[in-house]
Amino acid sequence: MVSRNTPSILFSILICVVFIYGVHTSFSNDIPNTQNKDSAHVCNISLSLKKEIASYSTIVNKIIRTATGGRFKAKVWKELAFFVDKFGNRIAGSTNLENAINYMLDLLNSYNFDHVHGESVSTPHWVRGNESCELISPRVQKLAITGLGYSVGTNGTALEADVLVVQSFDELRQRASEAKDKIVVIAEDWLGSYGQTVVYRSHAAVEVARVGGLAALIRSVTPFSINSPHTGMMSYSDGVDKIPAAALTVEDAQMLLRMSKRGSPLRIKLYMEAQTYSNTVSRNTVAELTGTSQPEKVVVVSGHLDSWDVGQGAMDDGGGAFISWGALALLKILGLRPRRTIRAVLWTAEEVGLVGAEAYAI
Amino acid sequence: MVSRNTPSILFSILICVVFIYGVHTSFSNDIPNTQNKDSAHVCNISLSLKKEIASYSTIVNKIIRTATGGRFKAKVWKELAFFVDKFGNRIAGSTNLENAINYMLDLLNSYNFDHVHGESVSTPHWVRGNESCELISPRVQKLAITGLGYSVGTNGTALEADVLVVQSFDELRQRASEAKDKIVVIAEDWLGSYGQTVVYRSHAAVEVARVGGLAALIRSVTPFSINSPHTGMMSYSDGVDKIPAAALTVEDAQMLLRMSKRGSPLRIKLYMEAQTYSNTVSRNTVAELTGTSQPEKVVVVSGHLDSWDVGQGAMDDGGGAFISWGALALLKILGLRPRRTIRAVLWTAEEVGLVGAEAYAI
């Protein structure tokens, strides 16, 4: 899943500072009172909170200076680069992920954070294995694919079948009679956002199986690729056959659509070894700066340590995870102690369904 | 080679119109006389040519209307899409390329162009075969590569060796003593342009072999990749050992550089089946609109039909080739005949060293 929690380190730190320090008495006239303006632009924080925010300007400036030009400059980036280079991909269920978590626990302990520990989580264990796809007709052409997370494989043999190409679920339902025993390619358009388009990744296998299709190949959920198919999570539904599902590149999906529109009979051979094993045990990684006067009140900053298996998860979401504990590290290095506790949680198994975060919340 | 001849169809047609039709007497006051302005901005064409250009405004407008909104609208795009989908990659020496040339000759004949024919050219026949690359130490990681055009292979076995990473030829020469019996990675920066950076692709094998290296891996010549290594032509030099050369992705080259700077001993396993066979015979594809009053004067419009083997050559340079004969087709469809002959030449074997164009010029 593409991470939505990749704030800058400064943003994280400023949020922490605002919410964690107590109310002070000084007040800056620089902060305008906007309560009488158009409601859409009103800043609804209380006067006392505004005063509190203003009172931290000296500390905030110190944090900014240290992060952008001081001894903390580029530290998070370098720590993250070392981490992703050392471990590579960290998919849920893998030894790589558990090794990476062990490394993080050691690293967090080296900063003398409070309550550094792992919290056990039962996580899915999906393994891609080898996979390949080939256009057989109207000509032979290797097609780059990535199987979707949780997909079943092709039962140890290549699945070869005629192809139906559609551009939407609506078209698939309209042409349901043509889908039986076919590999269905959904060459959906990029619908303007990830949120709108990703339904094709999530539900293609179910929608195609419902009309009797043997496998679903979607266009990668992206406006742009360079022969680079994307993976991501999908789901099955009770009472509907589980069929293999994978993503094609943008280029290949568009080519198959063009061929189909010209009336060319298409045939594809698909091979996927993907399978899901029994759950394994992973860990959410936790570290704290204990609050001084209200330690029982906790502000959580977080990101996830797991990644998909086809990349290194540097931005999704190594960046988020490292910014989170980096915020604590920077406060610690500067000798700043919050009134409330700041807890960094580095989730496990986010990509396969927010598994670590759900375990934490329950 | 990245094509530099991808003008729009309108540009091609306007150039043709300007140079091929005769001098007319009408003159439009819309064309400013700029001869007295700053010399850097002076338009040095003669007054008679300005008059000639102006005289074609009615014809030019007709061409533009037909190409942008009339019956020729999107025609070149559709013809090109059909062509690349039908044949796929068209590397010099391949059956795909010769089939594509046969198709083009039929297509050009279907427009009743003049003197449609192929002109034989002896072309290189380099075949990539399978290739793979794997980082063995400090951790195991598959590295995406594409062998460079003309590279030799690894003699039927995997070549495994320690690695030296440098960022420039200068650094390679300074560290020459470290290169012996190593695979050398050149993680060059993107130097701001293709022209500046491509020297690393052209000369890496020779430079690395000169200091005793076993193989050369460069960063793809691009500012940006998505796990997508680039190919392109390289060269060897007399008296210097021929060693294998391939391109890494931007991401992997940068990762190896980071690892190297941290002092990690690197080891890589490289496998390439690439080899060069005896030359084969291909063809430049030619079609003409014979001039009415000065048929012996020829204006050439051109692009190349061959591509690299790892793509479909739609933009490099199917677009250029199809715009070229498309310019003739549009004039023909509009019943416009030039005074001078317009000749479309669809080169063969451009990617492997401008071979078709050189054969034509000699």
XYZ file of C-alpha atoms in Angstrom:
724
model
C 0.000 0.000 0.000
C 1.368 3.399 -0.832
C 2.087 5.158 2.406
C 0.233 8.326 3.202
C 2.236 9.030 6.331
C 5.456 10.487 5.056
C 5.639 13.836 6.821
C 8.896 15.707 6.880
C 10.954 15.393 9.970
C 10.320 19.021 10.769
C 6.598 18.573 10.573
C 6.770 15.589 12.918
C 8.903 17.420 15.363
C 6.823 20.570 15.350
C 3.653 18.578 15.938
C 5.352 16.839 18.840
C 6.510 20.091 20.341
C 3.102 21.688 20.074
C 1.225 18.835 21.660
C 3.647 17.669 24.257
C 4.982 20.711 26.040
C 2.835 22.366 28.657
C 1.102 25.722 28.568
C 3.378 28.656 29.042
C 2.438 32.197 29.711
C 4.246 34.164 27.074
C 2.257 35.194 24.042
C 3.431 36.467 20.719
C 1.461 39.114 18.906
C 2.682 37.562 15.644
C -0.086 34.972 15.809
C -3.238 36.484 14.323
C -6.658 35.901 15.816
C -8.615 34.434 12.928
C -11.794 33.494 14.730
C -13.877 36.145 13.010
C -12.906 35.186 9.482
C -14.642 32.904 7.006
C -15.209 29.599 8.780
C -13.370 27.668 6.067
C -10.195 29.505 6.999
C -10.655 29.790 10.733
C -7.939 28.376 12.933
C -9.979 26.871 15.736
C -7.276 26.322 18.267
C -7.811 28.016 21.583
C -6.106 31.182 22.691
C -4.266 29.293 25.407
C -2.911 26.827 22.850
C -1.826 29.659 20.614
C 0.049 31.089 23.535
C 1.612 27.729 24.181
C 2.731 27.355 20.580
C 4.223 30.814 20.563
C 6.133 30.122 23.734
C 8.172 27.406 22.014
C 9.600 29.577 19.266
C 13.103 29.487 20.716
C 13.037 25.715 21.043
C 11.489 25.267 17.599
C 14.174 27.409 16.017
C 16.842 25.359 17.751
C 15.288 22.142 16.445
C 15.091 23.524 12.923
C 18.684 24.724 12.984
C 19.961 21.394 14.230
C 17.955 19.387 11.689
C 18.731 21.514 8.663
C 22.224 22.767 9.256
C 23.545 21.313 12.466
C 24.811 17.966 13.647
C 21.520 16.243 12.820
C 21.598 17.376 9.187
C 21.028 14.438 6.777
C 21.302 12.020 9.703
C 17.929 10.391 9.082
C 18.666 10.042 5.373
C 22.035 8.401 6.032
C 20.649 6.061 8.695
C 17.831 5.067 6.325
C 20.184 4.541 3.376
C 22.348 2.254 5.485
C 19.283 0.357 6.716
C 17.726 -0.297 3.300
C 21.085 -1.151 1.746
C 21.815 -3.589 4.572
C 18.514 -5.454 4.536
C 16.942 -4.923 1.121
C 13.278 -5.863 0.893
C 11.434 -6.639 4.120
C 8.167 -8.344 3.256
C 5.999 -9.686 6.092
C 6.943 -13.239 6.985
C 10.517 -12.882 5.787
C 13.750 -13.349 7.690
C 14.878 -10.019 6.236
C 12.122 -8.219 8.129
C 12.904 -9.912 11.439
C 16.610 -9.197 11.030
C 15.752 -5.576 10.292
C 13.589 -5.382 13.431
C 16.409 -6.829 15.544
C 18.723 -4.192 14.081
C 16.230 -1.445 14.877
C 15.850 -2.592 18.488
C 19.623 -2.419 18.895
C 19.737 0.995 17.242
C 16.942 2.393 19.422
C 18.616 1.022 22.544
C 21.844 2.722 21.510
C 19.990 6.043 21.876
C 18.891 5.075 25.390
C 15.242 5.598 24.585
C 12.764 4.355 27.172
C 10.853 1.077 26.960
C 12.483 -0.105 23.749
C 10.805 -3.389 22.872
C 9.061 -5.461 20.229
C 5.363 -6.333 20.504
C 4.496 -9.660 18.902
C 2.084 -9.704 15.972
C 0.829 -12.667 13.962
C 1.464 -11.737 10.321
C 0.594 -13.195 6.915
C 3.329 -14.998 5.032
C 2.821 -14.654 1.303
C 5.685 -15.656 -0.990
C 5.847 -14.592 -4.635
C 8.181 -17.257 -6.018
C 8.961 -17.116 -9.719
C 6.465 -15.609 -12.092
C 6.348 -14.874 -15.807
C 3.913 -13.932 -18.504
C 4.094 -14.239 -22.254
C 1.909 -13.077 -25.069
C 1.532 -16.042 -27.431
C -0.747 -14.553 -30.067
C -0.893 -12.416 -32.207
C 2.873 -12.544 -31.647
C 5.274 -13.809 -29.024
C 6.309 -11.148 -26.545
C 7.455 -11.376 -22.949
C 5.203 -9.301 -20.718
C 6.636 -7.950 -17.454
C 4.306 -8.683 -14.533
C 4.238 -8.599 -10.754
C 1.811 -10.847 -8.953
C -0.482 -9.046 -6.523
C -0.026 -9.625 -2.805
C -2.126 -12.574 -1.525
C -2.673 -13.915 -5.051
C -2.699 -17.652 -5.555
C -0.361 -19.144 -8.126
C -1.051 -21.180 -11.239
C -0.825 -24.604 -9.569
C 2.692 -25.472 -10.574
C 2.137 -25.218 -14.303
C 1.685 -22.462 -16.862
C -1.874 -21.313 -17.451
C -2.414 -20.661 -21.144
C -5.706 -19.241 -22.365
C -7.442 -16.864 -24.741
C -7.794 -13.302 -23.550
C -10.611 -10.837 -22.996
C -9.519 -7.215 -22.657
C -11.825 -4.739 -20.929
C -11.306 -1.259 -19.542
C -13.590 -1.286 -16.504
C -15.623 -3.499 -14.187
C -18.749 -2.167 -15.918
C -17.463 -3.383 -19.268
C -16.514 -6.713 -17.703
C -20.074 -7.224 -16.451
C -21.525 -6.198 -19.796
C -19.274 -8.696 -21.560
C -19.571 -11.401 -18.896
C -20.519 -14.028 -21.473
C -17.156 -13.585 -23.204
C -15.068 -14.057 -20.053
C -15.549 -17.757 -19.330
C -12.276 -19.726 -19.280
C -10.342 -16.678 -20.386
C -7.492 -14.679 -18.899
C -9.078 -11.267 -18.434
C -6.929 -8.174 -18.900
C -8.320 -5.050 -17.290
C -6.641 -2.130 -19.034
C -8.224 0.448 -16.791
C -7.365 4.096 -17.241
C -5.530 5.972 -14.528
C -8.545 7.555 -12.919
C -6.779 10.620 -11.620
C -5.739 9.315 -8.208
C -4.405 6.216 -6.498
C -7.527 5.981 -4.335
C -9.865 5.896 -7.280
C -7.829 3.523 -9.414
C -6.731 1.026 -6.785
C -10.119 -0.707 -6.697
C -9.014 -2.509 -9.854
C -6.098 -3.996 -7.985
C -8.136 -4.853 -4.892
C -11.135 -6.445 -6.604
C -10.058 -7.627 -10.074
C -9.608 -11.270 -9.040
C -13.070 -11.454 -7.503
C -14.805 -9.635 -10.350
C -13.108 -11.776 -13.000
C -13.753 -15.041 -11.137
C -17.433 -14.152 -10.821
C -17.810 -14.200 -14.610
C -15.826 -17.407 -15.033
C -12.410 -15.982 -15.896
C -9.276 -18.010 -15.122
C -6.932 -15.181 -14.133
C -6.941 -11.393 -13.867
C -4.223 -9.105 -15.230
C -4.655 -5.439 -14.432
C -2.804 -2.359 -15.603
C -0.448 -1.263 -12.817
C -2.033 1.372 -10.604
C 0.080 4.274 -11.783
C -0.119 6.948 -14.450
C 3.337 6.045 -15.702
C 5.741 3.128 -15.842
C 9.018 2.278 -17.567
C 8.433 -1.396 -18.221
C 7.935 -1.514 -14.434
C 4.872 -3.398 -13.176
C 3.663 -2.551 -9.660
C 2.564 -4.879 -6.929
C 0.221 -4.212 -4.022
C -2.453 -5.955 -2.006
C -5.562 -7.629 -3.389
C -8.371 -9.555 -1.773
C -10.539 -12.612 -2.382
C -14.150 -13.059 -1.356
C -15.890 -15.977 0.303
C -17.766 -18.157 -2.151
C -15.824 -16.897 -5.172
C -13.040 -18.970 -6.736
C -9.532 -17.776 -5.955
C -7.822 -17.069 -9.270
C -4.322 -15.679 -9.894
C -3.978 -11.923 -10.263
C -1.028 -9.844 -11.422
C -0.239 -6.384 -12.726
C 1.035 -5.607 -16.209
C 3.035 -2.521 -17.145
C 1.135 0.495 -18.413
C 2.744 0.010 -21.826
C 1.792 -3.647 -22.169
C -1.770 -3.125 -20.937
C -2.250 -0.385 -23.499
C -0.733 -2.550 -26.229
C -3.073 -5.448 -25.429
C -6.007 -3.046 -25.449
C -5.000 -1.716 -28.872
C -4.590 -5.252 -30.226
C -7.946 -6.258 -28.831
C -9.717 -3.253 -30.324
C -8.311 -4.220 -33.717
C -9.956 -7.604 -33.337
C -6.761 -9.614 -32.930
C -7.398 -12.900 -31.070
C -5.100 -12.730 -28.038
C -3.595 -15.622 -26.147
C -1.442 -15.414 -23.020
C 0.624 -17.842 -20.976
C 0.845 -17.031 -17.257
C 3.036 -18.691 -14.655
C 2.984 -17.785 -10.952
C 4.374 -19.749 -8.011
C 2.789 -17.431 -5.434
C 1.396 -19.016 -2.308
C 0.403 -18.167 1.231
C 1.973 -20.084 4.112
C 0.878 -20.214 7.749
C 1.110 -16.972 9.663
C 4.421 -16.130 11.283
C 5.217 -13.972 14.284
C 6.640 -10.522 13.710
C 6.892 -7.438 15.947
C 5.881 -3.829 16.149
C 8.973 -1.962 17.246
C 8.440 0.564 20.042
C 10.584 3.228 21.696
C 9.634 6.132 23.949
C 10.710 9.401 25.426
C 8.872 9.314 28.731
C 6.991 12.507 29.564
C 8.079 14.548 32.567
C 4.799 15.684 34.128
C 2.140 13.750 32.183
C 3.890 10.509 31.226
C 0.601 8.612 31.021
C -0.475 10.795 28.085
C 1.072 9.408 24.912
C 1.645 10.963 21.498
C 2.395 8.323 18.877
C 4.595 8.991 15.856
C 4.872 6.094 13.427
C 5.815 4.542 10.136
C 6.169 0.944 8.946
C 9.332 -1.121 8.614
C 8.011 -3.815 6.284
C 8.071 -3.360 2.510
C 6.998 -5.183 -0.599
C 9.405 -7.814 -1.874
C 10.097 -6.096 -5.204
C 11.749 -2.995 -3.785
C 13.646 -1.784 -0.736
C 10.857 0.195 0.919
C 13.016 3.304 1.258
C 10.178 5.781 0.827
C 7.329 3.362 1.545
C 7.854 3.457 4.364
C 11.398 3.426 5.598
C 11.256 7.207 5.391
C 8.191 7.388 7.618
C 9.655 4.966 10.139
C 13.018 6.711 10.300
C 11.476 10.175 10.546
C 9.426 8.897 13.482
C 12.215 7.624 15.654
C 14.442 10.390 14.272
C 12.092 12.922 15.871
C 12.720 11.315 19.264
C 16.448 11.122 18.581
C 16.690 14.788 17.736
C 14.846 15.824 20.924
C 17.083 13.517 22.935
C 20.275 14.855 21.369
C 19.151 18.393 22.148
C 18.362 17.450 25.757
C 14.692 18.322 25.342
C 12.221 16.358 27.455
C 8.487 16.478 26.723
C 5.812 16.765 29.400
C 3.820 13.992 27.703
C 5.350 10.722 26.500
C 6.312 10.471 22.827
C 6.146 6.946 21.523
C 7.612 5.896 18.179
C 5.952 2.787 16.787
C 7.508 1.174 13.743
C 4.726 -1.045 12.460
C 5.197 -4.454 10.997
C 3.162 -5.933 8.120
C 1.508 -2.719 6.935
C 1.734 -3.656 3.257
C -0.238 -6.828 3.726
C -3.175 -5.106 5.396
C -2.205 -2.787 8.263
C -1.700 -5.922 10.332
C 0.740 -4.500 12.866
C -1.288 -1.335 13.354
C -4.504 -3.298 13.883
C -2.844 -5.552 16.438
C -1.634 -2.455 18.292
C -5.057 -0.797 18.258
C -6.935 -3.811 19.598
C 21.152 5.826 -29.857
C 18.546 8.321 -28.793
C 17.091 9.841 -31.893
C 17.492 13.529 -32.477
C 15.291 13.584 -35.576
C 11.810 13.507 -34.182
C 10.242 16.621 -35.686
C 6.488 16.941 -35.646
C 4.707 16.051 -38.814
C 3.757 19.674 -39.295
C 7.337 20.782 -39.109
C 8.367 18.195 -41.681
C 5.595 19.171 -44.012
C 6.175 22.886 -43.698
C 9.866 22.443 -44.404
C 8.992 20.398 -47.459
C 6.534 22.973 -48.686
C 8.944 25.825 -48.262
C 11.793 24.166 -50.067
C 10.004 22.319 -52.778
C 7.414 24.621 -54.287
C 8.513 27.316 -56.719
C 8.692 31.086 -56.209
C 5.359 32.860 -56.387
C 4.771 36.541 -56.665
C 2.405 37.311 -53.807
C 3.916 38.749 -50.662
C 2.400 38.999 -47.252
C 3.065 42.039 -45.142
C 2.699 39.801 -42.104
C 6.298 38.672 -42.475
C 8.539 41.261 -40.792
C 11.803 42.372 -42.302
C 14.230 41.692 -39.494
C 17.470 42.460 -41.308
C 18.135 45.594 -39.287
C 17.756 43.988 -35.893
C 20.370 42.490 -33.592
C 22.335 39.999 -35.675
C 21.641 37.209 -33.191
C 17.977 37.492 -34.038
C 18.174 38.307 -37.743
C 16.322 36.035 -40.131
C 18.772 35.828 -42.991
C 16.543 34.348 -45.655
C 16.241 36.386 -48.819
C 13.328 38.584 -49.690
C 12.430 36.322 -52.597
C 12.287 33.304 -50.286
C 10.146 35.211 -47.844
C 7.776 35.968 -50.668
C 7.780 32.328 -51.646
C 6.997 31.211 -48.110
C 4.191 33.694 -47.816
C 2.689 32.557 -51.077
C 1.989 29.100 -49.663
C -0.151 30.228 -46.770
C -3.331 28.827 -48.304
C -1.699 25.453 -48.926
C -0.042 25.410 -45.533
C -3.331 26.111 -43.805
C -4.952 23.281 -45.753
C -2.189 20.904 -44.699
C -2.498 21.962 -41.073
C -6.282 21.577 -41.103
C -6.086 18.132 -42.639
C -3.375 16.922 -40.254
C -4.892 18.316 -37.091
C -8.629 18.060 -37.635
C -9.302 16.441 -40.965
C -9.082 12.970 -42.420
C -5.354 12.716 -41.685
C -5.817 13.422 -37.983
C -4.025 10.810 -35.803
C -3.337 8.728 -38.915
C 0.417 8.579 -38.383
C -0.046 7.668 -34.718
C -2.438 4.845 -35.554
C -0.277 3.491 -38.369
C 2.748 3.569 -36.049
C 0.881 1.894 -33.182
C -0.202 -0.909 -35.515
C 3.334 -1.273 -36.837
C 5.102 -1.497 -33.457
C 2.406 -3.783 -32.032
C 2.689 -6.069 -35.042
C 6.462 -6.422 -35.116
C 7.732 -5.563 -31.647
C 11.461 -4.950 -31.424
C 13.414 -4.636 -34.660
C 17.110 -4.921 -33.927
C 19.571 -5.025 -36.805
C 20.150 -8.571 -37.985
C 16.752 -9.810 -36.821
C 13.954 -11.414 -38.807
C 11.594 -8.949 -37.107
C 13.346 -6.049 -38.809
C 13.277 -7.638 -42.252
C 9.600 -8.545 -41.858
C 8.918 -4.964 -40.822
C 10.755 -3.646 -43.885
C 8.736 -5.956 -46.157
C 5.578 -4.614 -44.536
C 6.695 -1.031 -45.057
C 7.456 -1.627 -48.751
C 3.924 -2.998 -49.201
C 2.466 -0.078 -47.286
C 4.392 2.520 -49.283
C 3.367 0.820 -52.543
C -0.244 0.972 -51.409
C 0.077 4.789 -51.505
C 1.405 4.627 -55.065
C 4.533 6.543 -54.156
C 7.253 6.629 -56.802
C 10.333 4.402 -56.815
C 9.408 2.414 -53.724
C 12.295 0.073 -53.096
C 14.787 -1.339 -50.602
C 18.517 -0.598 -50.877
C 20.689 -3.385 -49.530
C 22.977 -2.665 -46.581
C 25.356 -5.015 -44.806
C 24.465 -4.722 -41.107
C 25.913 -5.939 -37.823
C 24.205 -8.855 -36.134
C 24.592 -8.626 -32.373
C 22.422 -10.886 -30.218
C 21.917 -10.279 -26.496
C 20.862 -13.744 -25.365
C 20.178 -14.227 -21.671
C 21.887 -12.029 -19.139
C 21.753 -11.590 -15.397
C 23.638 -9.960 -12.579
C 23.656 -10.592 -8.881
C 25.236 -8.869 -5.927
C 26.812 -11.603 -3.795
C 28.324 -9.508 -1.017
C 27.640 -7.672 1.299
C 24.233 -9.291 0.662
C 22.518 -11.222 -2.092
C 20.441 -9.011 -4.381
C 19.450 -9.434 -8.009
C 20.606 -6.440 -10.041
C 18.701 -5.544 -13.209
C 21.084 -5.036 -16.150
C 21.044 -4.636 -19.902
C 24.138 -5.567 -21.828
C 25.453 -2.784 -24.066
C 25.203 -3.208 -27.820
C 28.297 -4.941 -29.294
C 29.408 -6.197 -25.884
C 30.960 -9.626 -25.675
C 29.475 -12.150 -23.256
C 31.002 -13.961 -20.301
C 32.166 -17.043 -22.247
C 29.308 -19.345 -21.361
C 29.778 -19.161 -17.614
C 29.113 -16.664 -14.848
C 31.909 -14.240 -14.105
C 32.205 -13.710 -10.352
C 34.641 -11.165 -8.991
C 35.297 -8.476 -6.412
C 34.157 -5.012 -7.314
C 35.716 -1.575 -7.617
C 33.237 1.316 -7.695
C 34.286 4.631 -9.181
C 32.386 7.698 -10.313
C 34.427 8.845 -13.285
C 37.139 7.832 -15.735
C 39.477 10.174 -13.873
C 38.865 8.296 -10.628
C 39.318 4.992 -12.477
C 42.757 6.089 -13.697
C 43.745 7.353 -10.249
C 42.734 4.007 -8.734
C 44.052 1.893 -11.605
C 46.035 -0.321 -9.231
C 42.801 -1.415 -7.522
C 41.045 -2.468 -10.731
C 42.988 -5.573 -11.735
C 40.808 -8.694 -11.983
C 37.793 -6.789 -10.697
C 34.381 -6.018 -12.049
C 34.406 -2.227 -12.223
C 31.193 -0.334 -11.550
C 31.163 3.204 -12.889
C 28.477 5.039 -10.950
C 28.825 8.212 -12.961
C 26.564 11.144 -12.254
C 24.080 12.316 -14.838
C 26.155 15.109 -16.281
C 23.249 17.252 -17.370
C 22.805 15.917 -20.881
C 22.812 12.698 -22.840
C 25.694 13.930 -24.982
C 27.940 14.575 -22.006
C 27.093 11.427 -20.089
C 27.050 8.889 -22.919
C 30.848 8.721 -23.082
C 30.636 6.380 -20.096
C 28.541 3.967 -22.119
C 30.712 4.268 -25.237
C 34.115 3.918 -23.611
C 33.675 2.126 -20.269
C 34.738 -1.286 -21.591
C 37.951 0.087 -23.078
C 38.820 2.227 -20.054
C 38.210 -0.624 -17.622
C 40.073 -3.183 -19.724
C 43.088 -0.843 -19.906
C 43.521 -1.034 -16.126
C 43.014 -4.808 -15.985
C 39.317 -4.965 -15.082
C 37.290 -8.035 -16.054
C 33.972 -6.338 -16.859
C 32.429 -2.870 -16.825
C 29.048 -1.995 -15.330
C 27.930 1.578 -15.828
C 25.006 3.526 -14.453
C 22.360 3.786 -17.189
C 22.699 6.998 -19.157
C 19.588 8.687 -17.809
C 18.734 11.009 -14.926
C 15.955 8.660 -13.821
C 14.960 5.016 -13.934
C 12.350 2.779 -12.337
C 14.408 -0.375 -11.966
C 14.838 0.006 -15.731
C 18.383 -0.361 -17.078
C 19.089 1.184 -20.491
C 20.974 -0.285 -23.396
C 22.799 1.524 -26.206
C 25.895 1.178 -28.306
C 29.437 0.836 -27.023
C 32.787 0.328 -28.711
C 36.013 -1.594 -28.312
C 39.476 -0.464 -29.316
C 42.221 -2.274 -31.172
C 44.871 -3.683 -28.875
C 42.648 -3.567 -25.779
C 40.979 -6.703 -24.425
C 37.266 -6.992 -25.177
C 35.485 -7.301 -21.833
C 31.731 -7.521 -21.160
C 29.890 -4.268 -20.516
C 26.375 -3.680 -19.242
C 24.257 -0.945 -17.677
C 22.833 -1.027 -14.165
C 19.774 0.898 -13.039
C 20.295 4.318 -11.489
C 19.070 2.945 -8.158
C 21.440 -0.023 -8.083
C 24.457 2.013 -9.217
C 23.814 4.503 -6.437
C 23.356 1.704 -3.903
C 26.660 0.081 -4.889
C 28.366 3.457 -4.623
C 26.961 3.978 -1.126
C 28.046 0.496 -0.065
C 31.509 1.056 -1.475
C 31.921 4.404 0.284
C 31.069 2.679 3.558
C 33.955 0.297 2.932
C 31.846 -2.804 2.309
C 33.750 -5.382 0.221
C 31.532 -5.928 -2.827
C 31.310 -9.039 -4.965
C 29.210 -9.473 -8.107
C 28.282 -12.382 -10.363
C 27.684 -11.430 -14.011
C 26.314 -13.632 -16.782
C 25.943 -12.506 -20.394
C 25.422 -14.625 -23.500
C 25.869 -11.678 -25.869
C 27.713 -12.292 -29.092
C 28.220 -10.839 -32.522
C 27.520 -13.009 -35.586
C 28.515 -12.406 -39.188
C 26.938 -9.383 -40.848
C 23.527 -9.858 -42.456
C 21.877 -7.964 -45.299
C 19.192 -5.454 -44.476
C 17.656 -2.583 -46.460
C 17.107 1.142 -46.349
C 13.480 1.655 -47.369
C 12.880 4.386 -49.944
C 9.799 6.069 -51.408
C 9.429 9.267 -53.401
C 7.072 11.914 -54.614
C 8.727 12.854 -57.891
C 9.108 16.597 -58.416
C 7.218 18.244 -61.254
C 9.709 20.746 -62.669
C 12.952 19.912 -60.852
C 12.708 16.185 -60.192
C 16.495 15.794 -60.093
C 16.633 17.991 -56.975
C 15.868 15.844 -53.950
C 14.752 16.749 -50.449
C 15.241 13.826 -48.046
C 13.016 13.287 -45.011
C 14.005 10.366 -42.852
C 13.845 8.293 -39.704
C 15.025 4.785 -38.809
C 12.992 1.585 -38.678
C 15.324 -0.491 -36.555
C 15.163 -0.410 -32.765
C 16.936 -1.864 -29.806
C 15.843 -5.345 -28.772
C 14.578 -4.331 -25.337
C 11.773 -2.052 -26.534
C 9.495 -1.514 -29.497
C 11.188 1.554 -30.954
C 7.967 3.542 -31.058
C 9.551 6.918 -30.383
C 13.117 5.930 -31.228
C 12.540 6.033 -34.049
C 9.284 4.650 -35.367
C 7.882 8.132 -34.855
C 10.561 9.727 -37.007
C 10.175 7.109 -39.738
C 6.395 7.340 -39.807
C 6.367 11.143 -39.748
C 8.716 11.049 -42.730
C 6.637 8.903 -45.043
C 3.503 10.406 -43.493
C 4.567 13.795 -44.836
C 4.580 12.347 -48.360
C 1.277 10.591 -47.744
C -0.447 13.760 -46.621
C 0.745 15.703 -49.649
C -0.382 12.851 -51.901
C -3.806 12.622 -50.282
C -4.265 16.370 -50.752
C -3.248 16.125 -54.396
C -0.240 18.392 -53.847
C 2.769 17.777 -56.075
C 6.152 19.360 -55.276
C 8.426 20.935 -57.870
C 11.409 19.086 -56.398
C 11.400 15.402 -55.500
C 10.691 14.499 -51.868
C 12.310 11.246 -50.834
C 11.482 9.431 -47.626
C 14.321 7.171 -46.480
C 13.605 4.829 -43.585
C 17.075 3.866 -42.445
C 18.075 0.443 -41.268
C 20.586 -0.299 -38.480
C 20.811 3.203 -37.035
C 21.053 1.976 -33.440
C 24.142 -0.067 -34.137
C 26.102 2.834 -35.599
C 24.190 4.781 -38.293
C 24.991 1.874 -40.621
C 22.110 2.372 -43.046
C 22.655 6.116 -43.268
C 26.388 5.690 -43.896
C 25.746 3.143 -46.645
C 23.342 5.628 -48.256
C 25.780 8.526 -48.038
C 28.690 6.659 -49.592
